[in-house]
XYZ file of C-alpha atoms in Angstrom:
286
model
C 21.940 11.120 16.253
C 20.411 8.044 14.619
C 19.563 7.624 10.944
C 17.806 4.968 8.925
C 19.891 2.185 7.435
C 18.209 0.317 4.597
C 18.274 -3.429 5.215
C 16.265 -4.842 2.355
C 13.623 -3.939 -0.235
C 11.555 -5.623 -2.925
C 8.944 -4.472 -5.459
C 7.602 -7.215 -7.711
C 4.660 -7.250 -10.108
C 1.849 -9.741 -9.729
C 0.850 -9.472 -13.389
C 1.971 -7.697 -16.568
C 2.017 -4.350 -14.749
C 3.309 -3.231 -11.375
C 1.112 -0.670 -9.625
C 3.312 -0.680 -6.505
C 6.231 1.671 -5.948
C 8.866 1.946 -3.238
C 11.356 4.611 -2.200
C 14.052 5.227 0.384
C 16.746 7.677 1.412
C 19.060 8.227 4.369
C 16.140 9.226 6.586
C 12.956 7.882 4.971
C 11.303 4.838 3.422
C 7.915 4.417 1.769
C 5.649 2.025 -0.114
C 2.802 2.953 -2.484
C 0.111 0.532 -3.683
C -1.824 1.907 -6.664
C -5.405 0.988 -7.594
C -7.230 1.580 -10.878
C -10.432 3.643 -10.947
C -13.828 1.926 -11.089
C -14.214 2.261 -14.846
C -10.658 1.229 -15.672
C -9.940 4.346 -17.749
C -6.341 4.422 -19.021
C -5.177 7.730 -20.510
C -1.770 8.453 -18.954
C 0.403 6.433 -21.314
C 1.359 3.541 -19.052
C -0.112 0.080 -18.652
C -2.672 1.534 -16.234
C -3.387 4.950 -14.723
C -2.800 3.394 -11.303
C 0.723 2.438 -12.382
C 1.301 5.996 -13.611
C -0.074 7.479 -10.370
C 2.072 5.222 -8.194
C 5.292 5.844 -10.128
C 4.722 9.588 -10.473
C 3.962 9.983 -6.779
C 7.079 8.003 -5.864
C 9.195 10.341 -8.003
C 7.785 13.354 -6.185
C 8.236 11.861 -2.712
C 11.789 10.818 -3.451
C 12.603 14.528 -3.873
C 10.354 16.229 -1.331
C 10.934 13.890 1.636
C 14.564 15.013 1.759
C 13.383 18.421 3.001
C 12.332 18.266 6.653
C 10.961 21.820 6.568
C 7.719 20.319 5.275
C 5.420 17.908 7.046
C 4.501 14.657 5.346
C 0.993 15.974 4.775
C 2.335 19.141 3.140
C 4.585 17.044 0.927
C 1.666 14.904 -0.186
C -0.426 17.971 -1.028
C 2.438 19.455 -3.068
C 3.039 16.185 -4.887
C -0.627 15.720 -5.693
C -0.965 19.277 -7.004
C 1.612 18.527 -9.694
C 0.109 15.122 -10.444
C -3.403 16.580 -10.635
C -2.297 19.225 -13.142
C -0.664 16.568 -15.316
C -3.741 14.343 -15.150
C -6.191 17.057 -16.131
C -3.912 18.299 -18.921
C -4.146 14.855 -20.497
C -7.842 14.447 -19.665
C -8.646 17.588 -21.683
C -7.322 15.817 -24.771
C -9.971 13.119 -24.339
C -13.364 14.850 -24.611
C -16.224 12.746 -23.363
C -14.135 10.856 -20.795
C -15.091 11.620 -17.205
C -12.382 11.692 -14.519
C -11.729 8.176 -13.252
C -9.143 8.821 -10.605
C -6.582 6.170 -9.781
C -5.923 5.853 -6.073
C -3.268 4.409 -3.784
C -2.519 3.188 -0.323
C 0.685 4.541 1.197
C 2.943 4.186 4.225
C 5.819 6.573 4.926
C 8.439 6.517 7.688
C 10.746 9.492 8.116
C 13.229 10.758 10.669
C 12.509 14.429 11.385
C 13.644 16.751 14.161
C 14.777 13.919 16.396
C 11.664 11.793 16.010
C 10.513 8.967 13.810
C 7.269 10.005 12.147
C 4.921 7.791 10.197
C 1.949 8.351 7.918
C -0.427 5.707 6.612
C -3.421 6.053 4.316
C -5.242 3.145 2.682
C -4.361 -0.539 2.924
C -0.569 -0.461 3.052
C 0.890 -1.630 6.355
C 3.558 -0.110 8.585
C 5.414 -1.983 11.331
C 7.553 -0.456 14.081
C 9.587 -2.678 16.387
C 10.854 -1.211 19.622
C 14.163 -2.235 21.146
C 12.087 -3.920 23.847
C 10.591 -6.206 21.196
C 7.155 -4.586 21.287
C 5.443 -4.153 17.907
C 3.396 -1.119 16.816
C 1.228 -1.672 13.751
C -0.246 0.859 11.311
C -3.023 -0.851 9.373
C -6.346 -0.018 7.738
C -9.269 -1.747 9.447
C -12.445 -0.663 7.629
C -11.230 -1.650 4.171
C -10.013 -4.988 5.514
C -13.506 -5.673 6.899
C -15.088 -4.801 3.550
C -12.669 -7.094 1.706
C -13.286 -9.951 4.135
C -17.030 -9.652 3.601
C -16.538 -9.690 -0.179
C -14.333 -12.795 0.109
C -17.028 -14.505 2.189
C -19.552 -13.715 -0.544
C -17.183 -15.103 -3.165
C -16.744 -18.367 -1.265
C -20.481 -18.638 -0.732
C -21.179 -18.092 -4.441
C -18.652 -20.798 -5.297
C -20.414 -23.297 -3.039
C -23.885 -22.350 -4.295
C -22.892 -22.746 -7.942
C -20.563 -25.712 -7.599
C -17.604 -23.796 -9.037
C -14.153 -22.781 -7.853
C -13.593 -19.643 -5.783
C -11.658 -18.228 -8.726
C -14.604 -18.788 -11.076
C -16.911 -17.106 -8.551
C -14.963 -13.853 -8.630
C -17.111 -12.157 -11.380
C -20.250 -13.029 -9.416
C -19.377 -10.561 -6.644
C -18.748 -7.508 -8.824
C -21.742 -5.733 -7.305
C -20.310 -6.241 -3.810
C -16.918 -4.871 -4.855
C -18.518 -1.857 -6.540
C -20.509 -1.075 -3.386
C -17.310 -1.316 -1.381
C -15.453 0.981 -3.786
C -18.299 3.510 -3.511
C -17.307 3.885 0.157
C -13.912 5.282 -0.883
C -13.145 8.554 0.923
C -16.526 8.729 2.624
C -17.394 8.925 6.342
C -18.058 5.436 7.597
C -16.171 3.980 4.646
C -12.421 4.071 4.160
C -9.886 6.761 3.283
C -7.248 6.482 0.596
C -4.913 8.667 -1.456
C -6.057 10.003 -4.848
C -5.155 13.070 -6.961
C -7.565 15.397 -5.126
C -6.011 14.602 -1.724
C -9.391 14.360 0.004
C -8.244 11.537 2.274
C -5.045 13.146 3.598
C -6.603 14.715 6.735
C -7.872 11.257 7.696
C -4.523 9.501 7.411
C -2.905 7.853 10.426
C -0.017 10.054 11.587
C 2.220 9.024 14.502
C 5.490 10.083 16.130
C 7.935 7.800 17.924
C 10.945 8.347 20.182
C 13.908 7.402 17.975
C 15.923 6.136 20.896
C 13.383 3.404 21.571
C 13.022 2.080 18.011
C 14.961 -0.872 16.602
C 13.515 -1.212 13.100
C 10.665 -0.259 10.778
C 9.097 -1.832 7.723
C 6.390 -0.811 5.293
C 4.622 -3.018 2.779
C 1.763 -3.220 0.302
C -1.245 -5.360 1.182
C -0.120 -7.822 -1.491
C 3.048 -8.370 0.531
C 1.327 -8.365 3.917
C -0.816 -11.237 2.596
C 2.143 -13.503 3.447
C 1.016 -13.226 7.059
C -2.643 -12.275 6.809
C -3.743 -14.651 4.023
C -1.121 -17.369 3.601
C -0.059 -17.641 7.272
C 3.603 -18.046 6.368
C 4.590 -16.639 9.771
C 3.137 -16.995 13.243
C 3.028 -13.290 14.090
C 4.333 -9.791 13.350
C 7.521 -10.401 15.333
C 8.491 -13.393 13.238
C 7.613 -11.449 10.083
C 9.879 -8.565 11.092
C 12.677 -10.994 11.973
C 12.602 -12.420 8.459
C 12.684 -8.977 6.847
C 15.500 -7.684 9.041
C 17.587 -10.689 8.055
C 17.301 -9.847 4.367
C 14.313 -12.044 3.603
C 12.148 -9.642 1.579
C 12.534 -11.570 -1.692
C 12.327 -14.906 0.119
C 8.849 -14.037 1.378
C 7.647 -13.166 -2.129
C 9.115 -16.384 -3.553
C 7.258 -18.351 -0.897
C 3.982 -16.590 -1.684
C 4.384 -17.147 -5.409
C 4.879 -20.884 -4.812
C 1.753 -21.061 -2.649
C -0.245 -19.208 -5.297
C 0.985 -21.518 -8.069
C -0.287 -24.456 -6.033
C -3.700 -22.846 -5.482
C -4.740 -21.637 -8.917
C -8.449 -22.092 -8.156
C -8.257 -19.957 -4.978
C -10.012 -22.735 -3.035
C -7.432 -23.120 -0.282
C -6.656 -19.408 -0.012
C -9.721 -17.419 -1.168
C -8.744 -14.122 -2.797
C -9.788 -11.720 -5.556
C -6.901 -12.265 -7.951
C -4.331 -14.949 -8.630
C -1.422 -12.766 -7.590
C -1.080 -9.198 -6.365
C 1.909 -6.886 -6.630
C 4.145 -7.365 -3.590
C 6.417 -4.666 -2.153
C 8.237 -4.046 1.103
C 11.029 -1.904 2.534
C 12.717 -2.558 5.892
C 15.245 -0.396 7.733
C 17.044 -0.253 11.071
C 18.643 2.618 12.934
C 22.316 3.307 13.356
C 24.459 6.019 14.901
C 26.056 8.589 12.581
């Protein structure tokens, strides 16, 4: 019987707080990418409620994923129930503040009952490489389209006003708010938040363990190495780098590129630097 063997992992902040979290065990790996609510409310005692949500969820998953009697969806519901109770207990101490739920993208891989199962919700990315070399990708499409449109607007505003793409970022707030209003709505995009509304719409898949060589999961801030900065030619090359212990090397490369593009003109984006996290594992015989 095969089990997961951790190859490499990284979880680095893009600013003064890290809203990403990672986790792994002998038969699972996961990445969580937290996002602050629209109004930026911060009541949970950390640098942001998104950071609290990400870290608290990771703590729950690190325990519950060890029990294969529960499905991934059941585990998420159980984890969120505890998190929701904690959130509302604190919210009651702040009269006048409306709930401003943090949210998160997530990718989980787990060996269970002889299969590799995966679950993705939001803009984290999962990669499965078969022994044949074929790549299977788990990736959010609707949110990516919304972000690309917003980036196009940002670039256009920069040209119209004769300013840098970075300076144009506040000029597209209305576009970003409209996009965020599509969160967990039909025709919009689905993501994880304390109520668990998006869980039934997550991407769940099962794979034959005997055919799989390796798996990796990453936050969108890490996946930007390929999608935004074009540091690799394709998913296969990306997976090769990770399998050979290059998780931190990729982040270092991205950070250098970002330092050399402080105005966002060469690589248009919303923020100077995002949190970047990834976990990669292979399979081995017990």
